[in-house]
mmCIF file of C-alpha atoms in Angstrom:
data_model
loop_
_atom_site.group_PDB
_atom_site.id
_atom_site.type_symbol
_atom_site.label_atom_id
_atom_site.label_comp_id
_atom_site.label_asym_id
_atom_site.label_seq_id
_atom_site.Cartn_x
_atom_site.Cartn_y
_atom_site.Cartn_z
ATOM 1 C CA GLU A 192 -9.322 -9.716 12.471
ATOM 2 C CA VAL A 193 -6.334 -9.073 10.240
ATOM 3 C CA GLN A 194 -7.068 -5.864 8.384
ATOM 4 C CA LEU A 195 -5.563 -3.079 6.300
ATOM 5 C CA VAL A 196 -7.488 0.156 5.772
ATOM 6 C CA GLU A 197 -6.272 2.792 3.323
ATOM 7 C CA SER A 198 -7.189 6.456 3.340
ATOM 8 C CA GLY A 199 -6.036 9.767 1.916
ATOM 9 C CA GLY A 200 -7.009 9.448 -1.732
ATOM 10 C CA GLY A 201 -8.892 12.094 -3.647
ATOM 11 C CA LEU A 202 -8.993 14.436 -6.614
ATOM 12 C CA VAL A 203 -5.816 16.434 -7.156
ATOM 13 C CA GLN A 204 -4.543 18.646 -9.931
ATOM 14 C CA PRO A 205 -1.492 17.671 -12.020
ATOM 15 C CA GLY A 206 1.628 18.539 -10.090
ATOM 16 C CA GLY A 207 -0.155 18.208 -6.782
ATOM 17 C CA SER A 208 0.538 16.013 -3.768
ATOM 18 C CA LEU A 209 -1.250 13.614 -1.462
ATOM 19 C CA ARG A 210 -0.313 11.453 1.504
ATOM 20 C CA LEU A 211 -1.850 8.005 1.458
ATOM 21 C CA SER A 212 -2.146 6.089 4.715
ATOM 22 C CA CYS A 213 -2.711 2.437 5.532
ATOM 23 C CA ALA A 214 -3.752 1.424 9.055
ATOM 24 C CA ALA A 215 -2.934 -2.147 10.033
ATOM 25 C CA SER A 216 -4.625 -4.183 12.730
ATOM 26 C CA GLY A 217 -4.887 -7.777 13.895
ATOM 27 C CA PHE A 218 -1.256 -8.722 13.290
ATOM 28 C CA THR A 219 2.274 -7.712 14.293
ATOM 29 C CA PHE A 220 2.848 -4.971 11.750
ATOM 30 C CA SER A 221 6.535 -4.568 12.554
ATOM 31 C CA LYS A 222 7.294 -8.127 11.418
ATOM 32 C CA HIS A 223 6.184 -7.707 7.810
ATOM 33 C CA TRP A 224 7.449 -6.095 4.632
ATOM 34 C CA MET A 225 4.728 -3.846 3.278
ATOM 35 C CA THR A 226 3.952 -2.926 -0.311
ATOM 36 C CA TRP A 227 1.879 -0.458 -2.315
ATOM 37 C CA VAL A 228 0.237 -1.714 -5.511
ATOM 38 C CA ARG A 229 -1.895 0.420 -7.820
ATOM 39 C CA GLN A 230 -4.501 -0.286 -10.460
ATOM 40 C CA ALA A 231 -5.526 2.287 -13.071
ATOM 41 C CA PRO A 232 -9.219 2.243 -14.037
ATOM 42 C CA GLY A 233 -9.920 -0.832 -16.147
ATOM 43 C CA LYS A 234 -6.250 -1.830 -16.132
ATOM 44 C CA GLY A 235 -4.025 -4.381 -14.434
ATOM 45 C CA LEU A 236 -2.040 -4.343 -11.238
ATOM 46 C CA GLU A 237 1.227 -2.422 -10.937
ATOM 47 C CA TRP A 238 3.739 -2.765 -8.103
ATOM 48 C CA VAL A 239 4.662 0.699 -6.812
ATOM 49 C CA ALA A 240 6.939 0.414 -3.788
ATOM 50 C CA ASN A 241 7.863 -1.696 -0.803
ATOM 51 C CA ILE A 242 9.499 -1.199 2.580
ATOM 52 C CA LYS A 243 11.328 -3.544 4.911
ATOM 53 C CA GLU A 244 10.034 -4.404 8.384
ATOM 54 C CA ASP A 245 12.183 -1.782 10.113
ATOM 55 C CA GLY A 246 12.041 0.772 7.303
ATOM 56 C CA SER A 247 15.735 0.383 6.494
ATOM 57 C CA GLU A 248 15.159 -0.651 2.872
ATOM 58 C CA LYS A 249 12.791 0.929 0.359
ATOM 59 C CA ASN A 250 12.291 0.129 -3.303
ATOM 60 C CA TYR A 251 10.306 1.838 -6.055
ATOM 61 C CA VAL A 252 9.141 1.206 -9.595
ATOM 62 C CA ASP A 253 11.113 3.408 -11.993
ATOM 63 C CA SER A 254 8.105 5.526 -12.988
ATOM 64 C CA VAL A 255 7.666 6.921 -9.458
ATOM 65 C CA LYS A 256 11.279 7.257 -8.312
ATOM 66 C CA GLY A 257 11.960 10.759 -7.055
ATOM 67 C CA ARG A 258 8.237 11.567 -6.794
ATOM 68 C CA PHE A 259 6.838 8.985 -4.340
ATOM 69 C CA THR A 260 8.140 8.162 -0.866
ATOM 70 C CA ILE A 261 7.126 5.105 1.130
ATOM 71 C CA SER A 262 7.448 5.150 4.909
ATOM 72 C CA ARG A 263 6.091 3.422 7.988
ATOM 73 C CA ASP A 264 5.520 4.067 11.676
ATOM 74 C CA ASN A 265 5.610 0.750 13.504
ATOM 75 C CA ALA A 266 4.520 2.382 16.760
ATOM 76 C CA LYS A 267 1.315 3.476 15.023
ATOM 77 C CA ASN A 268 0.930 0.318 12.896
ATOM 78 C CA SER A 269 0.774 2.525 9.855
ATOM 79 C CA LEU A 270 2.156 2.588 6.328
ATOM 80 C CA TYR A 271 2.344 5.738 4.218
ATOM 81 C CA LEU A 272 2.902 6.768 0.620
ATOM 82 C CA GLN A 273 3.727 10.412 -0.056
ATOM 83 C CA VAL A 274 2.895 11.087 -3.683
ATOM 84 C CA ASN A 275 4.242 14.298 -5.217
ATOM 85 C CA SER A 276 4.383 15.822 -8.699
ATOM 86 C CA LEU A 277 1.333 13.820 -9.650
ATOM 87 C CA ARG A 278 0.592 13.090 -13.280
ATOM 88 C CA ALA A 279 -2.552 11.941 -15.057
ATOM 89 C CA GLU A 280 -1.026 8.486 -15.410
ATOM 90 C CA ASP A 281 -0.858 8.164 -11.624
ATOM 91 C CA THR A 282 -4.662 7.994 -11.525
ATOM 92 C CA ALA A 283 -5.445 4.643 -9.921
ATOM 93 C CA VAL A 284 -6.732 2.761 -6.932
ATOM 94 C CA TYR A 285 -3.836 2.408 -4.515
ATOM 95 C CA TYR A 286 -3.748 -0.749 -2.392
ATOM 96 C CA CYS A 287 -1.495 -1.480 0.551
ATOM 97 C CA ALA A 288 -0.580 -5.125 1.012
ATOM 98 C CA ARG A 289 1.228 -7.294 3.540
ATOM 99 C CA GLY A 290 4.129 -9.495 2.485
ATOM 100 C CA THR A 291 4.069 -13.115 3.519
ATOM 101 C CA VAL A 292 6.654 -14.450 5.943
ATOM 102 C CA SER A 293 8.381 -16.720 3.425
ATOM 103 C CA ALA A 294 8.129 -14.440 0.365
ATOM 104 C CA PRO A 295 7.888 -10.966 1.878
ATOM 105 C CA ARG A 296 8.687 -9.003 -1.265
ATOM 106 C CA SER A 297 6.807 -11.104 -3.781
ATOM 107 C CA ALA A 298 3.622 -12.525 -2.249
ATOM 108 C CA PHE A 299 0.924 -10.476 -0.531
ATOM 109 C CA ASP A 300 -1.610 -12.247 1.628
ATOM 110 C CA VAL A 301 -3.532 -9.318 3.114
ATOM 111 C CA TRP A 302 -4.815 -6.383 1.068
ATOM 112 C CA GLY A 303 -6.700 -3.240 1.934
ATOM 113 C CA GLN A 304 -9.827 -2.108 0.135
ATOM 114 C CA GLY A 305 -7.905 0.544 -1.784
ATOM 115 C CA THR A 306 -8.014 4.342 -1.975
ATOM 116 C CA MET A 307 -8.692 6.154 -5.248
ATOM 117 C CA VAL A 308 -6.334 8.841 -6.495
ATOM 118 C CA THR A 309 -7.575 10.913 -9.419
ATOM 119 C CA VAL A 310 -5.223 13.383 -11.090
ATOM 120 C CA SER A 311 -7.122 15.859 -13.235
ATOM 121 C CA SER A 312 -7.461 19.569 -13.817
ATOM 122 C CA GLN B 25 10.840 -3.814 -16.317
ATOM 123 C CA SER B 26 8.253 -5.194 -18.781
ATOM 124 C CA ALA B 27 5.010 -6.733 -17.632
ATOM 125 C CA LEU B 28 4.644 -10.494 -17.751
ATOM 126 C CA THR B 29 2.547 -11.819 -20.655
ATOM 127 C CA GLN B 30 -0.817 -13.420 -19.926
ATOM 128 C CA PRO B 31 -3.631 -14.289 -22.352
ATOM 129 C CA PRO B 32 -6.398 -11.664 -22.089
ATOM 130 C CA SER B 33 -9.072 -14.282 -21.661
ATOM 131 C CA ALA B 34 -9.694 -17.919 -20.837
ATOM 132 C CA SER B 35 -12.850 -19.948 -20.415
ATOM 133 C CA GLY B 36 -14.212 -23.321 -19.449
ATOM 134 C CA SER B 37 -17.422 -25.061 -18.491
ATOM 135 C CA PRO B 38 -18.273 -26.004 -14.918
ATOM 136 C CA GLY B 39 -16.296 -29.048 -13.844
ATOM 137 C CA GLN B 40 -13.658 -28.611 -16.515
ATOM 138 C CA SER B 41 -10.031 -27.576 -16.034
ATOM 139 C CA VAL B 42 -8.447 -24.442 -17.412
ATOM 140 C CA THR B 43 -4.795 -23.333 -17.444
ATOM 141 C CA ILE B 44 -3.627 -19.725 -17.561
ATOM 142 C CA SER B 45 -0.066 -19.019 -18.687
ATOM 143 C CA CYS B 46 2.298 -16.291 -17.547
ATOM 144 C CA THR B 47 5.381 -15.750 -19.684
ATOM 145 C CA GLY B 48 8.381 -13.786 -18.527
ATOM 146 C CA THR B 49 12.112 -13.977 -19.074
ATOM 147 C CA SER B 50 15.168 -15.645 -17.615
ATOM 148 C CA SER B 51 15.534 -12.572 -15.390
ATOM 149 C CA ASP B 52 12.200 -12.953 -13.655
ATOM 150 C CA VAL B 53 9.941 -16.025 -13.985
ATOM 151 C CA GLY B 54 12.758 -18.262 -15.167
ATOM 152 C CA ALA B 55 15.193 -17.150 -12.476
ATOM 153 C CA HIS B 56 13.489 -18.384 -9.297
ATOM 154 C CA ASN B 57 10.248 -19.653 -7.759
ATOM 155 C CA TYR B 58 8.950 -16.307 -6.456
ATOM 156 C CA VAL B 59 5.894 -16.397 -8.679
ATOM 157 C CA SER B 60 2.460 -15.623 -7.246
ATOM 158 C CA TRP B 61 -1.091 -15.711 -8.578
ATOM 159 C CA TYR B 62 -3.990 -13.466 -7.520
ATOM 160 C CA GLN B 63 -7.721 -13.631 -8.079
ATOM 161 C CA GLN B 64 -9.682 -10.392 -8.360
ATOM 162 C CA HIS B 65 -13.443 -10.112 -8.548
ATOM 163 C CA PRO B 66 -14.940 -6.863 -9.922
ATOM 164 C CA GLY B 67 -14.641 -4.002 -7.470
ATOM 165 C CA LYS B 68 -12.715 -6.101 -4.965
ATOM 166 C CA ALA B 69 -9.128 -6.257 -3.794
ATOM 167 C CA PRO B 70 -6.896 -9.016 -5.162
ATOM 168 C CA LYS B 71 -6.688 -12.293 -3.245
ATOM 169 C CA LEU B 72 -3.547 -14.398 -3.047
ATOM 170 C CA MET B 73 -4.202 -17.831 -4.551
ATOM 171 C CA ILE B 74 -0.681 -19.203 -5.091
ATOM 172 C CA SER B 75 2.668 -18.063 -3.710
ATOM 173 C CA GLU B 76 6.208 -19.241 -4.398
ATOM 174 C CA LEU B 77 5.104 -20.946 -7.618
ATOM 175 C CA SER B 78 2.928 -23.654 -6.089
ATOM 176 C CA LYS B 79 2.083 -22.945 -2.443
ATOM 177 C CA ARG B 80 -1.585 -22.526 -1.584
ATOM 178 C CA PRO B 81 -2.392 -20.207 1.328
ATOM 179 C CA SER B 82 -4.757 -21.499 3.959
ATOM 180 C CA GLY B 83 -8.330 -21.441 2.713
ATOM 181 C CA VAL B 84 -7.553 -21.637 -0.990
ATOM 182 C CA PRO B 85 -9.163 -24.739 -2.527
ATOM 183 C CA ASP B 86 -6.821 -27.437 -3.817
ATOM 184 C CA ARG B 87 -8.525 -27.022 -7.188
ATOM 185 C CA PHE B 88 -5.986 -24.245 -7.720
ATOM 186 C CA SER B 89 -2.424 -25.263 -8.548
ATOM 187 C CA GLY B 90 0.698 -23.607 -9.902
ATOM 188 C CA SER B 91 3.663 -24.792 -11.925
ATOM 189 C CA LYS B 92 6.466 -23.565 -14.164
ATOM 190 C CA SER B 93 8.383 -24.609 -17.229
ATOM 191 C CA GLY B 94 11.312 -22.459 -18.236
ATOM 192 C CA ASN B 95 10.208 -18.837 -18.387
ATOM 193 C CA THR B 96 6.492 -19.636 -18.301
ATOM 194 C CA ALA B 97 4.465 -20.132 -15.142
ATOM 195 C CA SER B 98 0.969 -21.581 -15.178
ATOM 196 C CA LEU B 99 -2.108 -21.543 -12.980
ATOM 197 C CA THR B 100 -4.472 -24.473 -13.353
ATOM 198 C CA VAL B 101 -8.013 -24.357 -12.030
ATOM 199 C CA SER B 102 -9.602 -27.798 -11.888
ATOM 200 C CA GLY B 103 -13.268 -28.572 -11.408
ATOM 201 C CA LEU B 104 -14.311 -25.081 -12.475
ATOM 202 C CA GLN B 105 -17.025 -23.465 -10.417
ATOM 203 C CA ALA B 106 -19.111 -20.379 -11.110
ATOM 204 C CA GLU B 107 -17.369 -18.445 -8.340
ATOM 205 C CA ASP B 108 -14.009 -18.932 -10.082
ATOM 206 C CA GLU B 109 -15.059 -16.390 -12.706
ATOM 207 C CA ALA B 110 -12.723 -13.447 -12.081
ATOM 208 C CA ASP B 111 -9.564 -11.746 -13.269
ATOM 209 C CA TYR B 112 -6.311 -13.558 -12.529
ATOM 210 C CA TYR B 113 -2.900 -11.923 -12.274
ATOM 211 C CA CYS B 114 0.526 -13.475 -12.015
ATOM 212 C CA SER B 115 3.512 -11.710 -10.503
ATOM 213 C CA SER B 116 7.206 -12.404 -10.283
ATOM 214 C CA PHE B 117 10.126 -11.030 -8.337
ATOM 215 C CA ALA B 118 12.180 -9.323 -11.014
ATOM 216 C CA GLY B 119 15.517 -8.730 -9.394
ATOM 217 C CA SER B 120 16.842 -5.340 -8.334
ATOM 218 C CA ASN B 121 14.204 -5.602 -5.612
ATOM 219 C CA ASN B 122 11.419 -5.006 -8.131
ATOM 220 C CA LEU B 123 8.220 -6.915 -8.722
ATOM 221 C CA VAL B 124 6.374 -7.237 -12.027
ATOM 222 C CA PHE B 125 2.762 -8.263 -12.667
ATOM 223 C CA GLY B 126 1.172 -9.845 -15.685
ATOM 224 C CA GLY B 127 -1.473 -7.977 -17.643
ATOM 225 C CA GLY B 128 -4.251 -10.155 -16.253
ATOM 226 C CA THR B 129 -6.533 -12.871 -17.631
ATOM 227 C CA LYS B 130 -10.311 -12.721 -17.481
ATOM 228 C CA LEU B 131 -11.584 -16.210 -16.688
ATOM 229 C CA THR B 132 -15.134 -16.921 -17.829
ATOM 230 C CA VAL B 133 -17.087 -19.923 -16.606
ATOM 231 C CA LEU B 134 -19.434 -20.817 -19.455
#
């Protein structure tokens, strides 16, 4: 079964850090762009970052540049998002998602269940 | 990058058709066909319904279709069914290797 499972979310104080993980199974992880998308409580979806199959290209939404770092370990079939200098507005469910073969940076056909990050003092 | 503009709500009776719009600019929606649509039920992860403007992934009913005119993309749901009630989001590749989503449309089946 093709699956993505996120972990690592939690309650953190403003200015704090977390490392989100996404474990992939059931497909050849190293052949897909991967993306993080977040959704604040009661709000819409927001693209956060993506990473090329081999990790050689990474892109970020402006609001997280310099604070978030996306990475992957193809040997472990895992995607990561290091989130630093967290702000209240970063509070959201964070989803990892797989890019399709023909539209790897713009269409996501497999999603995880999400991990909740809450930034509060 | 600004979010794409979607109507907050849409509705239709079972069996009817409903169209949800997604308006962007000549730099995103109008620039290419990398527009996708997602369905999200409460408490669930989004599900890809349409990719590359009009392609339906395997398993998505052909009641769902996508199109575009200028800077506005549209998702049409024909033969509405109760299970189609959900939030729908469009997205578009926005250049500079960014992606932008619409604000979402809550579809109600009356």
